CSV table of C-alpha atoms in Angstrom, one decimal:
chain,number,residue,atom,x,y,z
A,561,ALA,CA,17.4,-3.0,-6.5
A,562,ASP,CA,14.2,-5.0,-6.8
A,563,ARG,CA,14.1,-6.6,-10.3
A,564,TYR,CA,10.4,-6.2,-10.8
A,565,VAL,CA,10.5,-2.6,-9.7
A,566,LEU,CA,13.4,-2.0,-12.1
A,567,ARG,CA,11.6,-3.8,-14.9
A,568,GLN,CA,8.4,-1.7,-14.5
A,569,THR,CA,10.5,1.5,-14.3
A,570,ALA,CA,12.3,0.6,-17.5
A,571,ALA,CA,9.0,-0.3,-19.2
A,572,LEU,CA,7.9,3.4,-18.6
A,573,ASP,CA,11.3,4.8,-19.6
A,574,GLY,CA,11.9,6.2,-16.0
A,575,ASP,CA,9.4,9.0,-16.8
A,576,PRO,CA,8.2,10.3,-13.4
A,577,ILE,CA,4.8,11.3,-14.7
A,578,ALA,CA,4.3,8.0,-16.5
A,579,LEU,CA,5.4,6.2,-13.3
A,580,PHE,CA,2.8,8.3,-11.3
A,581,GLN,CA,0.1,7.5,-13.8
A,582,TYR,CA,0.9,3.8,-13.7
A,583,VAL,CA,0.6,3.6,-9.8
A,584,ARG,CA,-2.5,6.0,-9.9
A,585,GLY,CA,-4.1,3.3,-12.2
A,586,LEU,CA,-3.8,0.6,-9.6
A,587,GLY,CA,-6.8,-0.4,-7.3
A,588,TYR,CA,-7.2,1.0,-3.9
A,589,GLU,CA,-7.8,-1.2,-0.9
A,590,THR,CA,-8.1,0.0,2.7
A,591,TYR,CA,-6.0,-1.5,5.5
A,592,ILE,CA,-3.7,0.0,8.2
A,593,GLY,CA,0.0,0.3,7.6
A,594,SER,CA,2.2,-1.3,5.0
A,595,LEU,CA,1.0,-4.9,4.3
A,596,ARG,CA,2.3,-5.5,0.9
A,597,GLY,CA,5.2,-3.1,0.3
A,598,ALA,CA,6.3,-2.0,-3.2
A,599,ARG,CA,6.6,-5.4,-4.8
A,600,GLY,CA,3.4,-6.6,-3.3
A,601,ALA,CA,1.4,-3.6,-4.6
A,602,LEU,CA,3.1,-4.1,-8.0
A,603,TRP,CA,2.2,-7.7,-8.2
A,604,SER,CA,-1.4,-7.4,-6.8
A,605,GLU,CA,-2.0,-4.2,-8.8
A,606,ALA,CA,-3.6,-2.7,-5.6
A,607,GLY,CA,-2.7,-1.3,-2.2
A,608,ASN,CA,-3.6,1.2,0.4
A,609,GLY,CA,-2.1,4.7,0.4
A,610,VAL,CA,1.1,3.6,2.2
A,611,ASP,CA,1.8,0.6,-0.2
A,612,GLN,CA,1.0,2.7,-3.2
A,613,ALA,CA,3.3,5.3,-2.0
A,614,SER,CA,6.0,2.8,-1.4
A,615,LEU,CA,5.7,1.5,-4.9
A,616,LEU,CA,5.8,5.0,-6.3
A,617,VAL,CA,8.9,5.9,-4.3
A,618,ALA,CA,10.6,2.7,-5.4
A,619,LEU,CA,9.8,3.3,-9.1
A,620,LEU,CA,10.9,6.9,-9.0
A,621,ARG,CA,14.1,6.1,-7.1
A,622,ALA,CA,14.9,3.3,-9.6
A,623,GLY,CA,14.5,5.9,-12.3
A,624,GLY,CA,17.0,8.2,-10.5
A,625,ILE,CA,14.3,10.7,-9.3
A,626,PRO,CA,14.7,11.6,-5.6
A,627,ALA,CA,11.5,10.7,-3.8
A,628,ALA,CA,10.2,10.9,-0.1
A,629,TYR,CA,7.2,9.8,1.8
A,630,ARG,CA,4.6,12.2,3.4
A,631,LEU,CA,2.3,10.9,6.1
A,632,GLY,CA,-0.9,12.6,7.1
A,633,THR,CA,-4.7,12.4,7.5
A,634,LEU,CA,-7.5,12.7,5.0
A,635,ASN,CA,-10.8,14.4,5.7
A,636,GLN,CA,-13.9,12.2,5.8
A,637,THR,CA,-15.1,13.1,2.4
A,638,ASP,CA,-11.7,12.2,0.7
A,639,ALA,CA,-11.6,8.9,2.7
A,640,GLN,CA,-15.0,8.0,1.6
A,641,THR,CA,-14.0,8.8,-2.1
A,642,LEU,CA,-11.2,6.3,-1.7
A,643,LEU,CA,-13.5,3.7,-0.2
A,644,ALA,CA,-16.1,4.2,-3.0
A,645,SER,CA,-13.3,3.6,-5.5
A,646,MET,CA,-13.0,0.0,-4.1
A,647,PHE,CA,-16.4,-0.8,-5.3
A,648,ASP,CA,-16.4,0.8,-8.8
A,649,GLY,CA,-17.8,-1.4,-11.5
A,650,LEU,CA,-19.5,-3.9,-9.2
A,651,PRO,CA,-22.8,-5.2,-10.5
A,652,ALA,CA,-26.0,-3.9,-9.0
A,653,THR,CA,-27.5,-5.9,-6.2
A,654,GLY,CA,-30.0,-8.4,-7.5
A,655,GLY,CA,-32.7,-10.4,-5.9
A,656,HIS,CA,-34.9,-9.5,-3.0
A,657,VAL,CA,-33.6,-7.9,0.2
A,658,PRO,CA,-36.2,-8.3,3.0
A,659,ALA,CA,-37.2,-5.1,4.8
A,660,GLY,CA,-35.1,-4.7,7.9
A,661,ALA,CA,-32.3,-7.1,6.8
A,662,PRO,CA,-28.9,-5.8,7.7
A,663,VAL,CA,-27.0,-4.5,4.7
A,664,ALA,CA,-23.4,-3.2,4.4
A,665,ASP,CA,-22.6,0.4,3.7
A,666,PRO,CA,-18.8,0.3,3.6
A,667,VAL,CA,-18.4,4.0,2.3
A,668,ASN,CA,-20.1,5.1,5.6
A,669,ASP,CA,-18.6,2.5,7.9
A,670,PRO,CA,-16.8,4.4,10.7
A,671,ALA,CA,-14.0,1.8,11.0
A,672,LEU,CA,-13.3,1.8,7.3
A,673,ILE,CA,-13.3,5.6,7.2
A,674,ALA,CA,-10.8,5.7,10.1
A,675,GLU,CA,-8.5,3.3,8.2
A,676,ALA,CA,-8.7,5.2,4.9
A,677,GLN,CA,-8.1,8.5,6.8
A,678,GLN,CA,-4.6,7.4,7.7
A,679,HIS,CA,-2.9,8.2,4.5
A,680,ALA,CA,0.5,8.4,2.7
A,681,TRP,CA,1.6,10.1,-0.5
A,682,VAL,CA,4.9,11.0,-2.2
A,683,GLU,CA,6.9,14.1,-2.8
A,684,ALA,CA,9.3,13.8,-5.7
A,685,TYR,CA,12.0,16.2,-6.9
A,686,LEU,CA,10.9,16.7,-10.5
A,687,PRO,CA,13.3,18.5,-12.9
A,688,GLY,CA,12.1,22.1,-13.5
A,689,SER,CA,9.4,21.8,-10.9
A,690,GLY,CA,11.3,21.0,-7.6
A,691,TRP,CA,9.6,19.0,-4.8
A,692,THR,CA,6.1,18.1,-6.1
A,693,ALA,CA,3.3,16.2,-4.2
A,694,MET,CA,2.1,13.0,-6.0
A,695,ASP,CA,-0.8,11.1,-4.5
A,696,PRO,CA,-1.5,8.0,-6.6
A,697,SER,CA,-4.4,6.8,-4.5
A,698,PHE,CA,-6.8,9.2,-6.1
A,699,PRO,CA,-7.8,8.2,-9.7
A,700,THR,CA,-8.1,11.8,-10.7
A,701,ALA,CA,-5.1,13.2,-9.0
A,702,GLN,CA,-2.5,15.2,-10.8
A,703,PRO,CA,1.1,16.0,-9.7
A,704,GLY,CA,0.9,18.8,-7.2
A,705,ASP,CA,-2.5,17.9,-5.8
A,706,VAL,CA,-2.5,17.4,-2.0
A,707,PHE,CA,-5.4,15.7,-0.4
A,708,GLY,CA,-4.1,14.9,3.1
A,709,VAL,CA,-3.1,17.2,6.0
A,710,PRO,CA,0.6,16.4,6.7
A,711,SER,CA,1.5,15.2,10.1
A,712,GLY,CA,5.3,16.0,9.7
A,713,GLY,CA,8.0,16.5,7.2
A,714,GLN,CA,9.4,14.3,4.4
A,715,LEU,CA,10.5,10.8,5.4
A,716,ALA,CA,13.2,8.9,3.5
A,717,GLU,CA,11.7,5.6,4.8
A,718,LEU,CA,8.5,4.4,6.4
A,719,PRO,CA,8.5,4.3,10.1
A,720,ASP,CA,9.0,0.7,11.3
A,721,SER,CA,5.6,1.0,13.3
A,722,LEU,CA,3.7,1.1,9.9
A,723,ARG,CA,5.1,-2.2,8.7
A,724,HIS,CA,3.2,-5.4,9.3
A,725,LYS,CA,5.3,-8.0,10.9
A,726,VAL,CA,5.1,-11.8,11.4
A,727,SER,CA,7.0,-13.4,14.2
A,728,PHE,CA,7.1,-17.0,15.4
A,729,ASP,CA,8.9,-19.3,17.8
A,730,LEU,CA,10.2,-22.7,16.6
A,731,ALA,CA,10.6,-25.5,19.0
A,732,VAL,CA,12.8,-28.3,17.7
A,733,GLU,CA,12.4,-31.8,19.0
A,734,LYS,CA,15.0,-34.3,18.1
A,735,TYR,CA,14.4,-38.0,18.0
A,736,ARG,CA,17.1,-40.5,18.7
A,737,THR,CA,16.8,-44.1,19.6
A,738,PHE,CA,17.4,-44.9,23.2
A,739,PRO,CA,17.8,-48.6,24.0
A,740,VAL,CA,15.9,-49.8,26.9
A,741,GLY,CA,15.8,-53.6,27.4
A,742,ALA,CA,14.9,-55.2,24.1
A,743,THR,CA,13.2,-52.1,22.6
A,744,ASN,CA,14.2,-48.6,21.5
A,745,LEU,CA,12.4,-45.6,22.8
């Protein structure tokens, strides 16, 4: 029912392949869980596998196509492929890097690889094809390509444990005048 998702679905005529290609064209960013959700991935034109899957599920469902989540794990090579896609098109390093200076190598960073290995994709019920895997995180993916090893069956909704949450406490202090002698406290 999100108006932005509905608008994007209508712009692509609700065509499941066009919706998949749209999400596949978004940028990949690594982080754990769902940080942005469907609308956030749509607005930022980027997200991790979970948020890209959320966007694709929302777009497909808005177009009347049944869709479900799949969660699983990527192998190291596929995780590194996703990490490398974050840095496509960046200019080459310029200047002088002194010998022995620490340099970043995000594609081989164990912590980033571990984040990228936690993955999600979509299964959609396509007319004439049945349930079909759709993984928009990989720029060269086609419907039916499966990159991750599933850790369970289809999910209608993401588990609550994957959603980032913010909580806070609010302490309210009220001010009233309190006459004491000739002054008010």
